[in-house]
Coordinates of C-alpha atoms in Angstrom, one line a residue:
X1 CA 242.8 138.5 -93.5
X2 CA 241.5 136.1 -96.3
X3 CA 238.7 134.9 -93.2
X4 CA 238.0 138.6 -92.6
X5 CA 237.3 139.2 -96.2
X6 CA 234.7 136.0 -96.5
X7 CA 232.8 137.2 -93.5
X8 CA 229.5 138.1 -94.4
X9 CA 227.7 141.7 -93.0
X10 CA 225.9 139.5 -90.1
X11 CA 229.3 137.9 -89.0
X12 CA 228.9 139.9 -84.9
X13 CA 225.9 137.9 -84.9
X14 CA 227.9 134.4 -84.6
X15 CA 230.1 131.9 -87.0
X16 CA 229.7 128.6 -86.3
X17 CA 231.9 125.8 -87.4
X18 CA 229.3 125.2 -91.0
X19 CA 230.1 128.6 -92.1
X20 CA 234.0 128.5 -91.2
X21 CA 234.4 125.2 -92.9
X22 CA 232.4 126.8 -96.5
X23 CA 235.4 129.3 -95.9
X24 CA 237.9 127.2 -95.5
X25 CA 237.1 124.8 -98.2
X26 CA 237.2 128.3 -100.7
X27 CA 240.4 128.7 -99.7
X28 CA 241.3 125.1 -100.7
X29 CA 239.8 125.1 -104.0
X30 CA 242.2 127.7 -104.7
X31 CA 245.4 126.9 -103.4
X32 CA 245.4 123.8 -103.8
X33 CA 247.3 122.8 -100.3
X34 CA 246.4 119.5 -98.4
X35 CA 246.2 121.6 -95.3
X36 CA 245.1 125.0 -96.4
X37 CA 241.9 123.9 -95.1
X38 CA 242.7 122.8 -91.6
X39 CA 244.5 126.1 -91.3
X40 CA 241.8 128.1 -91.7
X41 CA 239.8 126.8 -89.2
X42 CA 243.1 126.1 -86.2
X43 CA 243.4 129.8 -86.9
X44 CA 240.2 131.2 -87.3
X45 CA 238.4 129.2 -84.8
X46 CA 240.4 131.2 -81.6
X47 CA 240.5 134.5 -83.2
X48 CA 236.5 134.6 -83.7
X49 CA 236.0 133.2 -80.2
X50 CA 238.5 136.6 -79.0
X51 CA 236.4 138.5 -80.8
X52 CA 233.1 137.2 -79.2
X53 CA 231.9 136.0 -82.8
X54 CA 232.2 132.4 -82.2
X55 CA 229.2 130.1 -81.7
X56 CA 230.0 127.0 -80.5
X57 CA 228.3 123.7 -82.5
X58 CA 225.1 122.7 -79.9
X59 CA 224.4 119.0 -79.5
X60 CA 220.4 119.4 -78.8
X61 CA 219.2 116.1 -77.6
X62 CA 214.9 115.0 -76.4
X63 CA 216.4 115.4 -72.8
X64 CA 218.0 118.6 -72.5
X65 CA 215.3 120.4 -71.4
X66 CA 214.7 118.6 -68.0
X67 CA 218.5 118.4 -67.4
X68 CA 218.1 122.1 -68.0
X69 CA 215.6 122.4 -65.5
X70 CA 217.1 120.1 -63.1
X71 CA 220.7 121.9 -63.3
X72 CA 219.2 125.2 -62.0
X73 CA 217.4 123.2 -59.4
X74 CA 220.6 122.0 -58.0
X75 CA 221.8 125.2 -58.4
X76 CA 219.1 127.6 -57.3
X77 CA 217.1 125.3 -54.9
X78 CA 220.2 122.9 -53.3
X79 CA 222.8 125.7 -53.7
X80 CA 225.3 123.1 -55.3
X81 CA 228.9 124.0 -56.0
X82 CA 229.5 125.0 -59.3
X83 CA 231.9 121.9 -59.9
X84 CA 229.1 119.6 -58.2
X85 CA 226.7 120.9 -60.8
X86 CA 228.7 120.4 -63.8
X87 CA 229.9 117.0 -62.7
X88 CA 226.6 116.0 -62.1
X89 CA 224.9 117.5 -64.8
X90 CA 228.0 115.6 -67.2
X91 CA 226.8 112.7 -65.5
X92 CA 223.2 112.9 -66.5
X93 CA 223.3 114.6 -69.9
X94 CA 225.3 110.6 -70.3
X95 CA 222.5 108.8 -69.1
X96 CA 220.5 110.7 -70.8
X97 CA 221.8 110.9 -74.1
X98 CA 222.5 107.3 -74.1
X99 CA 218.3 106.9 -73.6
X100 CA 217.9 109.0 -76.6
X101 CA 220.4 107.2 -78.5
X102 CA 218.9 103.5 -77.6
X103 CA 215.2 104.6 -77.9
X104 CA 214.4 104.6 -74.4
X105 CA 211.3 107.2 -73.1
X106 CA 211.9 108.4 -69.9
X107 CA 208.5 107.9 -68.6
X108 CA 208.4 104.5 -69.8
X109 CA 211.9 103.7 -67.9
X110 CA 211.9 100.3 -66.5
X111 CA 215.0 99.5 -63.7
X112 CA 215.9 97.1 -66.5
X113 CA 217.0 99.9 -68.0
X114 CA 219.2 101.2 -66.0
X115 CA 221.0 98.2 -65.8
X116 CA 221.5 97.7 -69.0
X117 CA 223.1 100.9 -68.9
X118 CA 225.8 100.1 -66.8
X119 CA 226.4 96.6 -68.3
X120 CA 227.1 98.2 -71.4
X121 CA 228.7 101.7 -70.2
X122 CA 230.5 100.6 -67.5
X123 CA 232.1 97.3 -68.2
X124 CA 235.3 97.0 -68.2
X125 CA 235.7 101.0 -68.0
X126 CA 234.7 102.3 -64.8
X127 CA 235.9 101.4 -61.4
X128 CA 233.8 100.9 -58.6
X129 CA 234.2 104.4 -57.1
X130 CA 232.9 105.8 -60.6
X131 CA 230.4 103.1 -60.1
X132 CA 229.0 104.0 -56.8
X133 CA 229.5 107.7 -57.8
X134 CA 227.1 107.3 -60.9
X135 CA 224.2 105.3 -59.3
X136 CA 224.2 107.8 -56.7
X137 CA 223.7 111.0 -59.2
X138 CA 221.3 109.0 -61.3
X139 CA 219.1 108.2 -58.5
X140 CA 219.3 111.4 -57.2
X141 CA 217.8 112.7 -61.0
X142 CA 215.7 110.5 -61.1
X143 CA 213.6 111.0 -57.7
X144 CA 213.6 114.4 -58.9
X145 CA 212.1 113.1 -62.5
X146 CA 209.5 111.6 -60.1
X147 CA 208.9 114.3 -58.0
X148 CA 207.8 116.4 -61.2
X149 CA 206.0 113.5 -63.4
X150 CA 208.6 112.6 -66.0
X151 CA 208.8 108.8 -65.2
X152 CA 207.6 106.3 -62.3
X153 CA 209.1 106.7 -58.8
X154 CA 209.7 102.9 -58.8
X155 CA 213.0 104.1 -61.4
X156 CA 214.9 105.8 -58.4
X157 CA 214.0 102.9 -55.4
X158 CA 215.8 100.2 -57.4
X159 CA 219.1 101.7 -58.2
X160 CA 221.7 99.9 -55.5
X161 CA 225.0 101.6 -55.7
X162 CA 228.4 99.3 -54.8
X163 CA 229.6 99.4 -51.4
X164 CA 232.1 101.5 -50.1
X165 CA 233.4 100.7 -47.0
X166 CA 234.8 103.5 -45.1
X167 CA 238.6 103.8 -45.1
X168 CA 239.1 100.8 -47.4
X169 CA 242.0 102.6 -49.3
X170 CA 245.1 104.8 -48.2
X171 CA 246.3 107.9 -49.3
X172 CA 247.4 108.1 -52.7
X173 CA 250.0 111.2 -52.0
X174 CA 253.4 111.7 -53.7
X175 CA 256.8 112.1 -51.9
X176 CA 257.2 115.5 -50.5
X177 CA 260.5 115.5 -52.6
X178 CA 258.9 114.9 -55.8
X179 CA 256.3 118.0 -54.6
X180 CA 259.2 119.8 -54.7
X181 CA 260.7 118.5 -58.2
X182 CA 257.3 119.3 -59.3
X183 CA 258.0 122.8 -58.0
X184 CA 261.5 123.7 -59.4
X185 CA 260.2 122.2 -62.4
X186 CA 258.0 125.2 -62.9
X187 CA 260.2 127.9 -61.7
X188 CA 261.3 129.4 -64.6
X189 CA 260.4 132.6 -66.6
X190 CA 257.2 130.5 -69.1
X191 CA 254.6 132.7 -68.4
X192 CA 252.5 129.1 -68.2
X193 CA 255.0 127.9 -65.7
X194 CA 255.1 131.2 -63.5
X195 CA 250.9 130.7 -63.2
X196 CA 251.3 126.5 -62.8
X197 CA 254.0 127.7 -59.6
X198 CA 251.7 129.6 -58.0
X199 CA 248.8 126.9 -58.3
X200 CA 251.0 123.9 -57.4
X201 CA 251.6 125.7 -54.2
X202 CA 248.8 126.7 -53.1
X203 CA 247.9 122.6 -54.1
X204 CA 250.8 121.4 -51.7
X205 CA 250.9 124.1 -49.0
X206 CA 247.5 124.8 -48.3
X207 CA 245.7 121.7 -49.3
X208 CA 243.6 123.8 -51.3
X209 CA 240.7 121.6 -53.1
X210 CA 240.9 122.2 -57.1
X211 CA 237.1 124.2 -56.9
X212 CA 238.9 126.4 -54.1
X213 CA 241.8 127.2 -56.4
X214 CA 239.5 127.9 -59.5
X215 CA 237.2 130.0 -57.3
X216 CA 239.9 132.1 -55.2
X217 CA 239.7 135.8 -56.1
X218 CA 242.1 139.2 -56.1
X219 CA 240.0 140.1 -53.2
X220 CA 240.9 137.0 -50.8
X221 CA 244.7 137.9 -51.0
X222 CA 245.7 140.7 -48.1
X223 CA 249.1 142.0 -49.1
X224 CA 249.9 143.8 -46.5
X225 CA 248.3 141.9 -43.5
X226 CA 250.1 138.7 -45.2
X227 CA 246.8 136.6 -44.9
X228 CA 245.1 134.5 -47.2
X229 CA 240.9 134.2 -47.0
X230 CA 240.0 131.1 -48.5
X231 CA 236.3 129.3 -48.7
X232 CA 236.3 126.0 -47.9
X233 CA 233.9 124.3 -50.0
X234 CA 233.1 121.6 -47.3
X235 CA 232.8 123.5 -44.3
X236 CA 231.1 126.2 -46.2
X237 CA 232.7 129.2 -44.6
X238 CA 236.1 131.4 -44.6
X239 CA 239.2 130.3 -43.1
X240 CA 242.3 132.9 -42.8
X241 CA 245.8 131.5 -43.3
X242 CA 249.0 133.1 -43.5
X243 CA 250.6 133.9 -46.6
X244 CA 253.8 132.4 -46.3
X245 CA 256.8 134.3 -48.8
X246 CA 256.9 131.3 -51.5
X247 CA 253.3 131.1 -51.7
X248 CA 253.0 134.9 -51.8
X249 CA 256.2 135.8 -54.4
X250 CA 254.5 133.4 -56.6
X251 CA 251.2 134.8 -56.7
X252 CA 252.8 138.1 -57.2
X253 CA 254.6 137.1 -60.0
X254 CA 251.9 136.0 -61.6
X255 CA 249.5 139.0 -60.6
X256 CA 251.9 141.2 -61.8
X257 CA 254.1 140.0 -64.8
X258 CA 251.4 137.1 -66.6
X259 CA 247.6 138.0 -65.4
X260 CA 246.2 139.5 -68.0
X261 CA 244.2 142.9 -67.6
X262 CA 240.8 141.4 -67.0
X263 CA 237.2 142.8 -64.7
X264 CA 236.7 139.4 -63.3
X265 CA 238.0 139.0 -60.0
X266 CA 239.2 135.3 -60.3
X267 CA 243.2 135.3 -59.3
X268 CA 243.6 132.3 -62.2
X269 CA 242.7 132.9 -65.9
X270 CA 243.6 131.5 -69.0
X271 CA 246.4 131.9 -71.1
X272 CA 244.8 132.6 -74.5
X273 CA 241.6 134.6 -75.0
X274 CA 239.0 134.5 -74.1
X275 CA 240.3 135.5 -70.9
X276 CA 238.1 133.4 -68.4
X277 CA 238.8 132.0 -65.4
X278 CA 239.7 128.4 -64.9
X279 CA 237.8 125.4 -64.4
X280 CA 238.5 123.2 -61.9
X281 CA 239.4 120.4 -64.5
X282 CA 242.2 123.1 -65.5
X283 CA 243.6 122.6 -62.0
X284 CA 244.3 119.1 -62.5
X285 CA 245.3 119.3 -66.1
X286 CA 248.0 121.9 -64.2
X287 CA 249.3 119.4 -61.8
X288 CA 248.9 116.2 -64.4
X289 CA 251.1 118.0 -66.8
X290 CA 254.2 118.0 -63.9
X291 CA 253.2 114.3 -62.9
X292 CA 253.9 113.3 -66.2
X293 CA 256.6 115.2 -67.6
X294 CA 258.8 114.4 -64.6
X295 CA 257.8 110.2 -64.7
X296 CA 256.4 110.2 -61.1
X297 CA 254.8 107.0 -60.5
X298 CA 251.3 108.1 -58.2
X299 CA 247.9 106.4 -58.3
X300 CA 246.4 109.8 -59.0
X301 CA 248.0 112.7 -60.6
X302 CA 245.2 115.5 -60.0
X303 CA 245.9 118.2 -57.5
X304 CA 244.2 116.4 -54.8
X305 CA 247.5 114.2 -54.8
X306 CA 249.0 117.1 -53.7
X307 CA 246.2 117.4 -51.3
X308 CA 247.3 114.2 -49.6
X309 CA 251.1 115.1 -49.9
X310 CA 250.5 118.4 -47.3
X311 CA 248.4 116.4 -45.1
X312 CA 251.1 113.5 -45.2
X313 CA 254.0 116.5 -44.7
X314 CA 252.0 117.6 -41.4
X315 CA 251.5 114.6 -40.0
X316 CA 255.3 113.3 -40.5
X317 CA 256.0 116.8 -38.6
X318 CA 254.0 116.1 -35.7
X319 CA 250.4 117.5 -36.0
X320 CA 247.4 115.8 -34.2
X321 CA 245.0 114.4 -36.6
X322 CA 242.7 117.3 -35.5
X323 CA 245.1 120.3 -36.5
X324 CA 245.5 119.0 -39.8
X325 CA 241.9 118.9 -40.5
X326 CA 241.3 122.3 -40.0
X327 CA 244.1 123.1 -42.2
X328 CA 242.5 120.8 -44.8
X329 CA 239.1 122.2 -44.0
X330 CA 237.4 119.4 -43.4
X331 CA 234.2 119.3 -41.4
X332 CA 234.9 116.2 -39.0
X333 CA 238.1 114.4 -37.8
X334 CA 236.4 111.0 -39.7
X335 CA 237.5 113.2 -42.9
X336 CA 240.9 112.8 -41.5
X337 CA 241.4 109.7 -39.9
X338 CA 242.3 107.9 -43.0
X339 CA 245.7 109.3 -42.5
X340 CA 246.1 107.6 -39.5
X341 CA 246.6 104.4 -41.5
X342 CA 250.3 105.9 -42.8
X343 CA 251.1 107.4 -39.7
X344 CA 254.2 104.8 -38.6
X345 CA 255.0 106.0 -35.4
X346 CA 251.9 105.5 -34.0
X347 CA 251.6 102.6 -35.6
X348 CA 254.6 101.0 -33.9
X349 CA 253.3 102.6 -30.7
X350 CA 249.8 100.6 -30.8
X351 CA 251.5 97.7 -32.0
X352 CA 254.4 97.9 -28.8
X353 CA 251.1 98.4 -26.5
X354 CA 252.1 96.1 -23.0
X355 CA 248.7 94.5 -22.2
X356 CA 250.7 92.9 -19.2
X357 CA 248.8 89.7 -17.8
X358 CA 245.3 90.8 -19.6
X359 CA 244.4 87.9 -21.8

C-alpha cells in the first residue's frame, strides 16, 4: 500500500529500480528501521514485475548493437536453438564487454587480444571444455564481424581452440538408486516438489535434454493414446514415446493441481509471477537442488546426469548401443559409443577374446 500510494500517474509506463529505491529510502527516513528500506524493494520489486510495471535496469554497452545484430542472425539466418543463442550470445556479450571495459576497438582487434583475454579470464577458472567451448563461439563471431566490416578477418584465422580428443572422458551418471532417492525425495504434496517430480522423470526416463524439457508443450502430451511427442533438439524432428503411468501421474498432478492458468502452451512454468515458462538453466537448477540436498557425490549435478543415468539403466538391461541412441535421440551411434567404455560385460568379453595360436 505505502508503494501504491508513492507511485506517480505514469507508473503503467515502467518503475525501474532508481525510482523504487527514492521510495524506499522515504519510507526509511520515516520509520527509522535498518531494513525498512530493503523491504520495500524485496516486496515491491515482484509485485510490479506481476503487474507488468517493472523495467528491468539495462546494462548498454559500445557493443550491443552488433551482438544485437548477430543474435537474430543466429537466430533468423542459422535457425539456432533458443538455448544455443542465449549461450552463445552470454558468451560474446563477455568478450565483448570485457573489450569495452579494457579499451579495446573492435576494428582495431589484434589476435594479441584475444589472448590476453583468456590469460586473464580464464586462468585458473575455466576448464578446458569451457576453453575449447569459448574459442569456438568467439571465432565463429568474429568471422561474422568480418564478413560485415567490423574488424580484420585475420581476428577469426588465429583463434586455436584446445584439443578434445573424442571419448577422452566417461560418463558422469549417478546410481540408478540415488535417481530414485532423488525421486521420493520430491514426492510429496510442495507444489515445487510435485512440478520438480514430474521434470526429474522425464530427466531419468526419457533422457530428455534440459532445452527439450523447457520447450515440451500441453500439445505434445496424448492422454488418451498414452504417447508422448517429443522434439529432439539434435535430430531435429519428432519422436513418439509411450507415456509410461509414473511419468504420466506426475505430469497430471502437476497439470492439474500446481500449473497455473496460463495461454502459453509450455507444460513447465514458474512458480511466482510472472508466469513464464522455464529456461533451460531452470532445469538444472531443478535437478542441482536434489543433488545437493540429498549429498550425492557426481561430477555433474545438471539434468544431463540424469541423462547419462537412463542411458547407463538401458545398457545394464541389455539394449544394443543402437536402441539406446534412438531413445536418447541422438543422430549417430558415435554419440553413443562413449557408453561402451562402462559397459563391463562386454568388456570382460573382449578382454576373454581366444586369439588361439595368432600372434
Amino acid at each position: 500500500m505505502w508503494i501504491a500510494a508513492h507511485l506517480g500517474p505514469d507508473a503503467s509506463a515502467g518503475v525501474d529500480i532508481e525510482a523504487l529505491q527514492r521510495i524506499a529510502t522515504e519510507r526509511q527516513r520515516l520509520r527509522g528501521a535498518v531494513t525498512a528500506a530493503q523491504r520495500v524493494v524485496n516486496i515491491g520489486r515482484p509485485w510490479l514485475r506481476f503487474l507488468g510495471w517493472w523495467r528491468e535496469p539495462t546494462v548498454v554497452f559500445q557493443y550491443q548493437s552488433q551482438l544485437d545484430q548477430y543474435v537474430t542472425w543466429m537466430r533468423n539466418e542459422r535457425g539456432f536453438t533458443p538455448s544455443t543463442v542465449e549461450q552463445w550470445s552470454r558468451m560474446i556479450g563477455r568478450f565483448l564487454r570485457w573489450c569495452d571495459q579494457t579499451n579495446r576497438q573492435l576494428r582495431d582487434l589484434q589476435p594479441e587480444d584475444v589472448d590476453a583475454y583468456f590469460v586473464t579470464q580464464a586462468t585458473g577458472r575455466w576448464s578446458r571444455v569451457s576453453v575449447a567451448n569459448t574459442a569456438s563461439t568467439l571465432r565463429g563471431f568474429l568471422r561474422y564481424a568480418a564478413k560485415q566490416g567490423m574488424c580484420t578477418d585475420r581476428i577469426a584465422a588465429s583463434i586455436c581452440r584446445p584439443r578434445l580428443y573424442q571419448q577422452e572422458s566417461l560418463p558422469y551418471a549417478p546410481d540408478w538408486f540415488d535417481v530414485r532417492r532423488m525421486l521420493a525425495d520430491a514426492e510429496t504434496d510442495n507444489p515445487r516438489d510435485i512440478r520438480d517430480r514430474a521434470i526429474l522423470l522425464l530427466l531419468a526416463v526419457y533422457g530428455m535434454r534440459s532445452g527439450e524439457v523447457a520447450a515440451l508443450r500441453l500439445d505434445q502430451i496424448d492422454w488418451e493414446g498414452r504417447t508422448l511427442r517429443l522434439f529432439r533438439l539434435k535430430r531435429r524432428q519428432p519422436q513418439i514415446y509411450p507415456l509410461v503411468s509414473s511419468a504420466a501421474e506426475a505430469l497430471a498432478r502437476y497439470v492439474d493441481t500446481v500449473r497455473p492458468p496460463s495461454s502459453r502452451s509450455e507444460v513447465f512454468l514458474c512458480m511466482h509471477a510472472p508466469r513464464r515458462p522455464l529456461k533451460a538453466g531452470s532445469i538444472y537448477d531443478v535437478a542441482n537442488r536434489r543433488f545437493v540436498a540429498l549429498g550425492i557425490d557426481a561430477a555433474h549435478r545438471g539434468g544431463h546426469a540424469l541423462r547419462h543415468a537412463c542411458a547407463s539403466l538401458l545398457l545394464a538391461e541389455g539394449l544394443s548401443i543402437k536402441e539406446i541412441g534412438d531413445h536418447l535421440g541422438h543422430r549417430s551411434a558415435a554419440s553413443t559409443s562413449i557408453y561402451a567404455k562402462v559397459n563391463m560385460q562386454a568388456l570382460r568379453e573382449v578382454g576373454a577374446f581366444d586369439l588361439g595360436g595368432l600372434q
